Structure formats: C-alpha cells, structure tokens
Amino acid sequence: MKLILLGPPGAGKGTQAKILEEKHGCTQLSTGDMLRAAVAAGSEVGLQAKEIMERGDLVPDEIVVGIISDRVDEPDCASGFILDGFPRNVAQAEALDAMLENKGLSLDAVVELGVDDKILVGRIEKRAQETEGGPRADDNVEALKKRLEVYHAQTAPLIGYYGDKGVLKTVDGMADIDDVSNQIAEVLGVG
Ligand code: ADP
C-alpha cells in the first residue's frame, strides 16, 4: 500500500503511520524524523535544516524531495510506504507525482486527518512535556504558531489538490487513536 497521511502538526500522522506499518508491513517515511536524524548526525543536510526547523519553517523542497526519492528506492519500501509529513506544499506534491511516475509507482490513497487548531496546541504542549530526552526544538509556542501558519498557507491547499484527483479520504482526527485507525481502515477498504 502506498499512502500519504495529510494533516496539521500534532494531528497524529506519526501515531497512525506506526499502526499502519504494523498492520500492513509498509514503511513509515517521516521527513520530520529523517531531518531530525540528519540534524542529530550533523550531516550537510542537517546543518542546512537545523535553524529552519527550529523556527517552524519548511526546509527547501529539493532537500526533502531528494531524501524521499532515495528512500523510496530502498528494499523496505517495496511492500509499500506511508508518507508522513511529505508532501507539504503543491511544489512537493508535483515533484512527488513526477517521481512516482518515473519509478512506475502510484498512490493508493491520500488520507487527511482533520483536527481543529485549538486541539493541536494542547496536544503539542502535552507532547513537549512527555517526550523522553526533552522536547523537540520546535515544540514551543513560537515555532508551533509558525508551523500552524505554514500548514494553513502551504500544506492545506493539498486537500484541494488531491481532492481534485479523486484520491482524498478524510477522517476525523479528533477521535481517539483506535477510532481514528478504524476510520482509516474503513476508508481504505481494509477494515
Ligand atoms: P510536525 O508535523 O509535527 O510539525 P514534522 O516532524 O513532520 O512535524 O516536521 C518538523 C519540521 O521538519 C517542519 O516544521 C519542517 O521544518 C521540517 N519538514 C518536515 N517535512 C518537511 C517537508 N516535506 N518539507 C519541508 N520541510 C519539512
């Protein structure tokens, strides 16, 4: 299965990606996790991404497109993958379309997790308190405000982009974790 999970920061994309990974044996590809690993490793990409991520902006498209293109070619993606945090704007979505076509692949669905902003702030504050080893560098009020702004301005238009292509499925991301994963199974027809 090849999926995109779409939704604002704190919507539960990572949580649902992990559940789908276990259920269906497809690999979670989180650009946020990959970029944080690059920052921690001090690689060239990490050095470029660090400050941008800390202030809640998007890292340049060519960086994330390159990372995903390489990652999709790894053997563990042969049985499918779940894109979590990518694409994040229309340019990335267009690059993804071209990339998949080049590789002879196609998406099964784009699942949108719908959550109100008010709930997101509370969820991310809770995550900041509970994260082992301390909060993420961008889980603070300032960066979160920026991430939500960026989501509405740049990522939310993808709802229309994929809606027009007829591949968008929307679930209520405000329900509890099991309920959300049941809704996802239902819209994917794998319940
Ligand atoms: P969240 O969705 O909770 O905000 P992520 O872990 O998905 O967090 O992303 C954290 C940060 O990593 C983003 O704010 C951004 O700076 C960077 N990032 C992740 N994915 C992308 C992407 N596809 N394009 C550009 N920047 C990205």
PDB file of C-alpha atoms and ligand atoms in Angstrom:
ATOM      1  CA  MET A   1       0.000   0.000   0.000  1.00  0.00           C
ATOM      2  CA  LYS A   2       1.276   3.469  -0.873  1.00  0.00           C
ATOM      3  CA  LEU A   3      -0.288   6.281   1.100  1.00  0.00           C
ATOM      4  CA  ILE A   4       0.073   9.885   2.092  1.00  0.00           C
ATOM      5  CA  LEU A   5      -1.053  10.937   5.568  1.00  0.00           C
ATOM      6  CA  LEU A   6      -2.029  14.582   5.435  1.00  0.00           C
ATOM      7  CA  GLY A   7      -2.805  16.822   8.385  1.00  0.00           C
ATOM      8  CA  PRO A   8      -1.564  19.637  10.582  1.00  0.00           C
ATOM      9  CA  PRO A   9       1.278  19.310  13.117  1.00  0.00           C
ATOM     10  CA  GLY A  10       0.060  17.233  16.043  1.00  0.00           C
ATOM     11  CA  ALA A  11      -2.758  15.611  14.028  1.00  0.00           C
ATOM     12  CA  GLY A  12      -1.472  12.124  14.829  1.00  0.00           C
ATOM     13  CA  LYS A  13       0.145  11.276  11.487  1.00  0.00           C
ATOM     14  CA  GLY A  14       3.134   9.601  13.135  1.00  0.00           C
ATOM     15  CA  THR A  15       0.939   7.569  15.507  1.00  0.00           C
ATOM     16  CA  GLN A  16      -1.310   6.334  12.702  1.00  0.00           C
ATOM     17  CA  ALA A  17       1.661   5.693  10.387  1.00  0.00           C
ATOM     18  CA  LYS A  18       3.162   3.362  13.015  1.00  0.00           C
ATOM     19  CA  ILE A  19      -0.144   1.488  13.374  1.00  0.00           C
ATOM     20  CA  LEU A  20      -0.441   1.114   9.576  1.00  0.00           C
ATOM     21  CA  GLU A  21       3.184  -0.007   9.407  1.00  0.00           C
ATOM     22  CA  GLU A  22       2.491  -2.838  11.860  1.00  0.00           C
ATOM     23  CA  LYS A  23      -0.817  -3.829  10.295  1.00  0.00           C
ATOM     24  CA  HIS A  24       0.232  -3.790   6.657  1.00  0.00           C
ATOM     25  CA  GLY A  25       4.024  -4.134   6.670  1.00  0.00           C
ATOM     26  CA  CYS A  26       4.550  -0.907   4.777  1.00  0.00           C
ATOM     27  CA  THR A  27       7.283   1.503   5.822  1.00  0.00           C
ATOM     28  CA  GLN A  28       6.686   4.865   7.515  1.00  0.00           C
ATOM     29  CA  LEU A  29       8.619   7.624   5.756  1.00  0.00           C
ATOM     30  CA  SER A  30       8.590  10.676   8.017  1.00  0.00           C
ATOM     31  CA  THR A  31      10.508  13.600   6.558  1.00  0.00           C
ATOM     32  CA  GLY A  32      10.453  15.245  10.011  1.00  0.00           C
ATOM     33  CA  ASP A  33      12.137  12.175  11.587  1.00  0.00           C
ATOM     34  CA  MET A  34      14.653  11.937   8.744  1.00  0.00           C
ATOM     35  CA  LEU A  35      15.521  15.624   9.020  1.00  0.00           C
ATOM     36  CA  ARG A  36      15.849  15.390  12.820  1.00  0.00           C
ATOM     37  CA  ALA A  37      18.205  12.411  12.342  1.00  0.00           C
ATOM     38  CA  ALA A  38      20.246  14.480   9.869  1.00  0.00           C
ATOM     39  CA  VAL A  39      20.420  17.348  12.385  1.00  0.00           C
ATOM     40  CA  ALA A  40      21.498  14.955  15.158  1.00  0.00           C
ATOM     41  CA  ALA A  41      24.159  13.427  12.882  1.00  0.00           C
ATOM     42  CA  GLY A  42      25.445  16.878  11.905  1.00  0.00           C
ATOM     43  CA  SER A  43      25.334  15.962   8.209  1.00  0.00           C
ATOM     44  CA  GLU A  44      25.315  18.612   5.496  1.00  0.00           C
ATOM     45  CA  VAL A  45      21.523  18.337   5.148  1.00  0.00           C
ATOM     46  CA  GLY A  46      21.232  18.576   8.935  1.00  0.00           C
ATOM     47  CA  LEU A  47      23.303  21.734   9.043  1.00  0.00           C
ATOM     48  CA  GLN A  48      21.095  23.305   6.381  1.00  0.00           C
ATOM     49  CA  ALA A  49      17.852  22.218   8.056  1.00  0.00           C
ATOM     50  CA  LYS A  50      18.524  22.888  11.747  1.00  0.00           C
ATOM     51  CA  GLU A  51      17.631  26.574  12.091  1.00  0.00           C
ATOM     52  CA  ILE A  52      14.806  26.413   9.575  1.00  0.00           C
ATOM     53  CA  MET A  53      13.151  23.602  11.536  1.00  0.00           C
ATOM     54  CA  GLU A  54      13.701  25.327  14.878  1.00  0.00           C
ATOM     55  CA  ARG A  55      11.731  28.342  13.722  1.00  0.00           C
ATOM     56  CA  GLY A  56       8.965  26.173  12.216  1.00  0.00           C
ATOM     57  CA  ASP A  57       9.572  26.970   8.540  1.00  0.00           C
ATOM     58  CA  LEU A  58       9.816  24.471   5.683  1.00  0.00           C
ATOM     59  CA  VAL A  59      13.248  23.259   4.600  1.00  0.00           C
ATOM     60  CA  PRO A  60      13.896  23.697   0.849  1.00  0.00           C
ATOM     61  CA  ASP A  61      11.839  21.442  -1.421  1.00  0.00           C
ATOM     62  CA  GLU A  62      14.870  19.999  -3.224  1.00  0.00           C
ATOM     63  CA  ILE A  63      16.232  18.634   0.069  1.00  0.00           C
ATOM     64  CA  VAL A  64      13.083  16.750   1.080  1.00  0.00           C
ATOM     65  CA  VAL A  65      12.276  15.641  -2.469  1.00  0.00           C
ATOM     66  CA  GLY A  66      15.808  14.212  -2.771  1.00  0.00           C
ATOM     67  CA  ILE A  67      15.561  12.434   0.588  1.00  0.00           C
ATOM     68  CA  ILE A  68      12.207  10.832  -0.288  1.00  0.00           C
ATOM     69  CA  SER A  69      13.264   9.858  -3.788  1.00  0.00           C
ATOM     70  CA  ASP A  70      16.302   7.989  -2.430  1.00  0.00           C
ATOM     71  CA  ARG A  71      14.364   6.454   0.442  1.00  0.00           C
ATOM     72  CA  VAL A  72      11.562   5.065  -1.745  1.00  0.00           C
ATOM     73  CA  ASP A  73      14.180   3.045  -3.653  1.00  0.00           C
ATOM     74  CA  GLU A  74      15.250   1.140  -0.505  1.00  0.00           C
ATOM     75  CA  PRO A  75      14.148  -2.516  -0.341  1.00  0.00           C
ATOM     76  CA  ASP A  76      11.909  -1.982   2.704  1.00  0.00           C
ATOM     77  CA  CYS A  77       9.645   0.261   0.599  1.00  0.00           C
ATOM     78  CA  ALA A  78       8.958  -2.464  -1.968  1.00  0.00           C
ATOM     79  CA  SER A  79       5.969  -3.644   0.085  1.00  0.00           C
ATOM     80  CA  GLY A  80       4.598  -0.110   0.306  1.00  0.00           C
ATOM     81  CA  PHE A  81       5.146   3.104   2.245  1.00  0.00           C
ATOM     82  CA  ILE A  82       3.326   5.759   4.207  1.00  0.00           C
ATOM     83  CA  LEU A  83       4.415   9.316   3.576  1.00  0.00           C
ATOM     84  CA  ASP A  84       4.170  11.276   6.837  1.00  0.00           C
ATOM     85  CA  GLY A  85       4.985  14.987   6.579  1.00  0.00           C
ATOM     86  CA  PHE A  86       5.576  14.904   2.824  1.00  0.00           C
ATOM     87  CA  PRO A  87       4.458  16.476   0.549  1.00  0.00           C
ATOM     88  CA  ARG A  88       3.969  19.730   2.426  1.00  0.00           C
ATOM     89  CA  ASN A  89       3.227  22.132  -0.414  1.00  0.00           C
ATOM     90  CA  VAL A  90       1.999  21.955  -4.008  1.00  0.00           C
ATOM     91  CA  ALA A  91       5.520  22.045  -5.488  1.00  0.00           C
ATOM     92  CA  GLN A  92       6.447  18.966  -3.425  1.00  0.00           C
ATOM     93  CA  ALA A  93       3.216  17.230  -4.476  1.00  0.00           C
ATOM     94  CA  GLU A  94       4.032  17.879  -8.139  1.00  0.00           C
ATOM     95  CA  ALA A  95       7.581  16.631  -7.625  1.00  0.00           C
ATOM     96  CA  LEU A  96       6.161  13.518  -5.960  1.00  0.00           C
ATOM     97  CA  ASP A  97       3.814  12.887  -8.895  1.00  0.00           C
ATOM     98  CA  ALA A  98       6.726  13.102 -11.330  1.00  0.00           C
ATOM     99  CA  MET A  99       8.935  10.941  -9.104  1.00  0.00           C
ATOM    100  CA  LEU A 100       6.332   8.186  -8.745  1.00  0.00           C
ATOM    101  CA  GLU A 101       5.626   8.200 -12.457  1.00  0.00           C
ATOM    102  CA  ASN A 102       9.349   7.862 -13.164  1.00  0.00           C
ATOM    103  CA  LYS A 103       9.606   4.921 -10.823  1.00  0.00           C
ATOM    104  CA  GLY A 104       6.447   3.304 -12.253  1.00  0.00           C
ATOM    105  CA  LEU A 105       4.600   3.657  -8.928  1.00  0.00           C
ATOM    106  CA  SER A 106       1.234   5.132  -7.971  1.00  0.00           C
ATOM    107  CA  LEU A 107      -0.510   6.156  -4.767  1.00  0.00           C
ATOM    108  CA  ASP A 108      -3.429   4.159  -3.389  1.00  0.00           C
ATOM    109  CA  ALA A 109      -4.847   6.994  -1.316  1.00  0.00           C
ATOM    110  CA  VAL A 110      -4.259  10.260   0.497  1.00  0.00           C
ATOM    111  CA  VAL A 111      -5.748  10.201   3.994  1.00  0.00           C
ATOM    112  CA  GLU A 112      -6.434  13.532   5.639  1.00  0.00           C
ATOM    113  CA  LEU A 113      -6.605  13.672   9.446  1.00  0.00           C
ATOM    114  CA  GLY A 114      -8.886  16.588  10.232  1.00  0.00           C
ATOM    115  CA  VAL A 115      -8.169  18.323  13.568  1.00  0.00           C
ATOM    116  CA  ASP A 116      -9.029  21.844  14.809  1.00  0.00           C
ATOM    117  CA  ASP A 117      -6.153  24.206  15.624  1.00  0.00           C
ATOM    118  CA  LYS A 118      -7.349  24.642  19.224  1.00  0.00           C
ATOM    119  CA  ILE A 119      -6.871  20.944  19.915  1.00  0.00           C
ATOM    120  CA  LEU A 120      -3.460  20.858  18.215  1.00  0.00           C
ATOM    121  CA  VAL A 121      -1.892  23.403  20.561  1.00  0.00           C
ATOM    122  CA  GLY A 122      -2.892  21.318  23.592  1.00  0.00           C
ATOM    123  CA  ARG A 123      -1.621  18.089  22.001  1.00  0.00           C
ATOM    124  CA  ILE A 124       1.765  19.550  21.151  1.00  0.00           C
ATOM    125  CA  GLU A 125       2.193  21.093  24.608  1.00  0.00           C
ATOM    126  CA  LYS A 126       1.464  17.642  26.051  1.00  0.00           C
ATOM    127  CA  ARG A 127       3.971  16.002  23.659  1.00  0.00           C
ATOM    128  CA  ALA A 128       6.609  18.579  24.672  1.00  0.00           C
ATOM    129  CA  GLN A 129       6.151  17.606  28.330  1.00  0.00           C
ATOM    130  CA  GLU A 130       6.142  13.872  27.698  1.00  0.00           C
ATOM    131  CA  THR A 131       8.975  13.461  25.187  1.00  0.00           C
ATOM    132  CA  GLU A 132      11.839  11.407  26.586  1.00  0.00           C
ATOM    133  CA  GLY A 133      15.126  13.295  26.450  1.00  0.00           C
ATOM    134  CA  GLY A 134      13.349  16.659  26.439  1.00  0.00           C
ATOM    135  CA  PRO A 135      11.031  18.427  24.000  1.00  0.00           C
ATOM    136  CA  ARG A 136      11.733  18.747  20.270  1.00  0.00           C
ATOM    137  CA  ALA A 137      13.451  22.011  19.383  1.00  0.00           C
ATOM    138  CA  ASP A 138      10.293  23.127  17.537  1.00  0.00           C
ATOM    139  CA  ASP A 139       7.722  22.103  20.154  1.00  0.00           C
ATOM    140  CA  ASN A 140       7.439  25.564  21.702  1.00  0.00           C
ATOM    141  CA  VAL A 141       4.755  28.237  21.400  1.00  0.00           C
ATOM    142  CA  GLU A 142       6.567  30.430  18.853  1.00  0.00           C
ATOM    143  CA  ALA A 143       7.587  27.630  16.481  1.00  0.00           C
ATOM    144  CA  LEU A 144       4.213  25.942  16.806  1.00  0.00           C
ATOM    145  CA  LYS A 145       2.435  29.151  15.804  1.00  0.00           C
ATOM    146  CA  LYS A 146       4.677  29.319  12.761  1.00  0.00           C
ATOM    147  CA  ARG A 147       4.116  25.626  11.900  1.00  0.00           C
ATOM    148  CA  LEU A 148       0.349  26.104  12.002  1.00  0.00           C
ATOM    149  CA  GLU A 149       0.601  29.206   9.814  1.00  0.00           C
ATOM    150  CA  VAL A 150       2.772  27.314   7.338  1.00  0.00           C
ATOM    151  CA  TYR A 151       0.321  24.414   7.397  1.00  0.00           C
ATOM    152  CA  HIS A 152      -2.666  26.595   6.536  1.00  0.00           C
ATOM    153  CA  ALA A 153      -0.827  28.640   3.902  1.00  0.00           C
ATOM    154  CA  GLN A 154       1.160  25.890   2.174  1.00  0.00           C
ATOM    155  CA  THR A 155       0.010  22.402   3.128  1.00  0.00           C
ATOM    156  CA  ALA A 156      -3.784  22.731   3.426  1.00  0.00           C
ATOM    157  CA  PRO A 157      -4.055  23.519  -0.331  1.00  0.00           C
ATOM    158  CA  LEU A 158      -3.067  19.875  -0.882  1.00  0.00           C
ATOM    159  CA  ILE A 159      -6.538  18.905   0.341  1.00  0.00           C
ATOM    160  CA  GLY A 160      -7.920  20.511  -2.834  1.00  0.00           C
ATOM    161  CA  TYR A 161      -5.039  19.198  -4.941  1.00  0.00           C
ATOM    162  CA  TYR A 162      -5.695  15.564  -4.026  1.00  0.00           C
ATOM    163  CA  GLY A 163      -9.456  16.097  -3.811  1.00  0.00           C
ATOM    164  CA  ASP A 164      -9.430  17.127  -7.472  1.00  0.00           C
ATOM    165  CA  LYS A 165      -7.514  13.956  -8.345  1.00  0.00           C
ATOM    166  CA  GLY A 166     -10.189  11.883  -6.587  1.00  0.00           C
ATOM    167  CA  VAL A 167      -7.774  10.148  -4.185  1.00  0.00           C
ATOM    168  CA  LEU A 168      -8.541  12.080  -0.979  1.00  0.00           C
ATOM    169  CA  LYS A 169     -10.158  10.353   2.024  1.00  0.00           C
ATOM    170  CA  THR A 170     -10.909  12.376   5.142  1.00  0.00           C
ATOM    171  CA  VAL A 171     -11.201  11.013   8.674  1.00  0.00           C
ATOM    172  CA  ASP A 172     -11.981  12.696  11.993  1.00  0.00           C
ATOM    173  CA  GLY A 173      -8.567  13.071  13.639  1.00  0.00           C
ATOM    174  CA  MET A 174     -10.140  14.316  16.871  1.00  0.00           C
ATOM    175  CA  ALA A 175     -11.463  10.880  17.800  1.00  0.00           C
ATOM    176  CA  ASP A 176      -9.329   8.585  19.993  1.00  0.00           C
ATOM    177  CA  ILE A 177      -6.378   6.683  18.496  1.00  0.00           C
ATOM    178  CA  ASP A 178      -8.193   3.359  17.932  1.00  0.00           C
ATOM    179  CA  ASP A 179     -11.211   5.084  16.483  1.00  0.00           C
ATOM    180  CA  VAL A 180      -9.027   7.032  14.022  1.00  0.00           C
ATOM    181  CA  SER A 181      -7.236   3.862  12.929  1.00  0.00           C
ATOM    182  CA  ASN A 182     -10.587   2.107  12.438  1.00  0.00           C
ATOM    183  CA  GLN A 183     -11.806   5.017  10.324  1.00  0.00           C
ATOM    184  CA  ILE A 184      -8.622   4.818   8.246  1.00  0.00           C
ATOM    185  CA  ALA A 185      -9.060   1.077   7.716  1.00  0.00           C
ATOM    186  CA  GLU A 186     -12.624   1.749   6.628  1.00  0.00           C
ATOM    187  CA  VAL A 187     -11.804   4.464   4.078  1.00  0.00           C
ATOM    188  CA  LEU A 188      -9.000   2.297   2.698  1.00  0.00           C
ATOM    189  CA  GLY A 189     -11.367  -0.638   2.425  1.00  0.00           C
ATOM    190  CA  VAL A 190      -9.101  -2.846   4.542  1.00  0.00           C
ATOM    191  CA  GLY A 191     -11.290  -2.912   7.664  1.00  0.00           C
TER     192      GLY A 191
HETATM  193  P1  ADP B   1       5.019  18.371  12.620  1.00  0.00           P
HETATM  194  O1  ADP B   1       4.139  17.836  11.543  1.00  0.00           O
HETATM  195  O2  ADP B   1       4.639  17.874  13.987  1.00  0.00           O
HETATM  196  O3  ADP B   1       5.159  19.870  12.587  1.00  0.00           O
HETATM  197  P2  ADP B   1       7.378  17.079  11.424  1.00  0.00           P
HETATM  198  O4  ADP B   1       8.187  16.173  12.248  1.00  0.00           O
HETATM  199  O5  ADP B   1       6.585  16.483  10.306  1.00  0.00           O
HETATM  200  O6  ADP B   1       6.475  17.871  12.429  1.00  0.00           O
HETATM  201  O7  ADP B   1       8.288  18.242  10.781  1.00  0.00           O
HETATM  202  C1  ADP B   1       9.105  19.051  11.586  1.00  0.00           C
HETATM  203  C2  ADP B   1       9.803  20.095  10.725  1.00  0.00           C
HETATM  204  O8  ADP B   1      10.621  19.441   9.736  1.00  0.00           O
HETATM  205  C3  ADP B   1       8.885  21.004   9.912  1.00  0.00           C
HETATM  206  O9  ADP B   1       8.387  22.089  10.656  1.00  0.00           O
HETATM  207  C4  ADP B   1       9.835  21.436   8.779  1.00  0.00           C
HETATM  208  O10 ADP B   1      10.759  22.415   9.207  1.00  0.00           O
HETATM  209  C5  ADP B   1      10.632  20.173   8.508  1.00  0.00           C
HETATM  210  N1  ADP B   1       9.973  19.350   7.462  1.00  0.00           N
HETATM  211  C6  ADP B   1       9.436  18.107   7.621  1.00  0.00           C
HETATM  212  N2  ADP B   1       8.928  17.653   6.463  1.00  0.00           N
HETATM  213  C7  ADP B   1       9.143  18.632   5.535  1.00  0.00           C
HETATM  214  C8  ADP B   1       8.827  18.788   4.172  1.00  0.00           C
HETATM  215  N3  ADP B   1       8.174  17.828   3.481  1.00  0.00           N
HETATM  216  N4  ADP B   1       9.200  19.940   3.547  1.00  0.00           N
HETATM  217  C9  ADP B   1       9.845  20.896   4.186  1.00  0.00           C
HETATM  218  N5  ADP B   1      10.164  20.834   5.486  1.00  0.00           N
HETATM  219  C10 ADP B   1       9.817  19.715   6.179  1.00  0.00           C
END
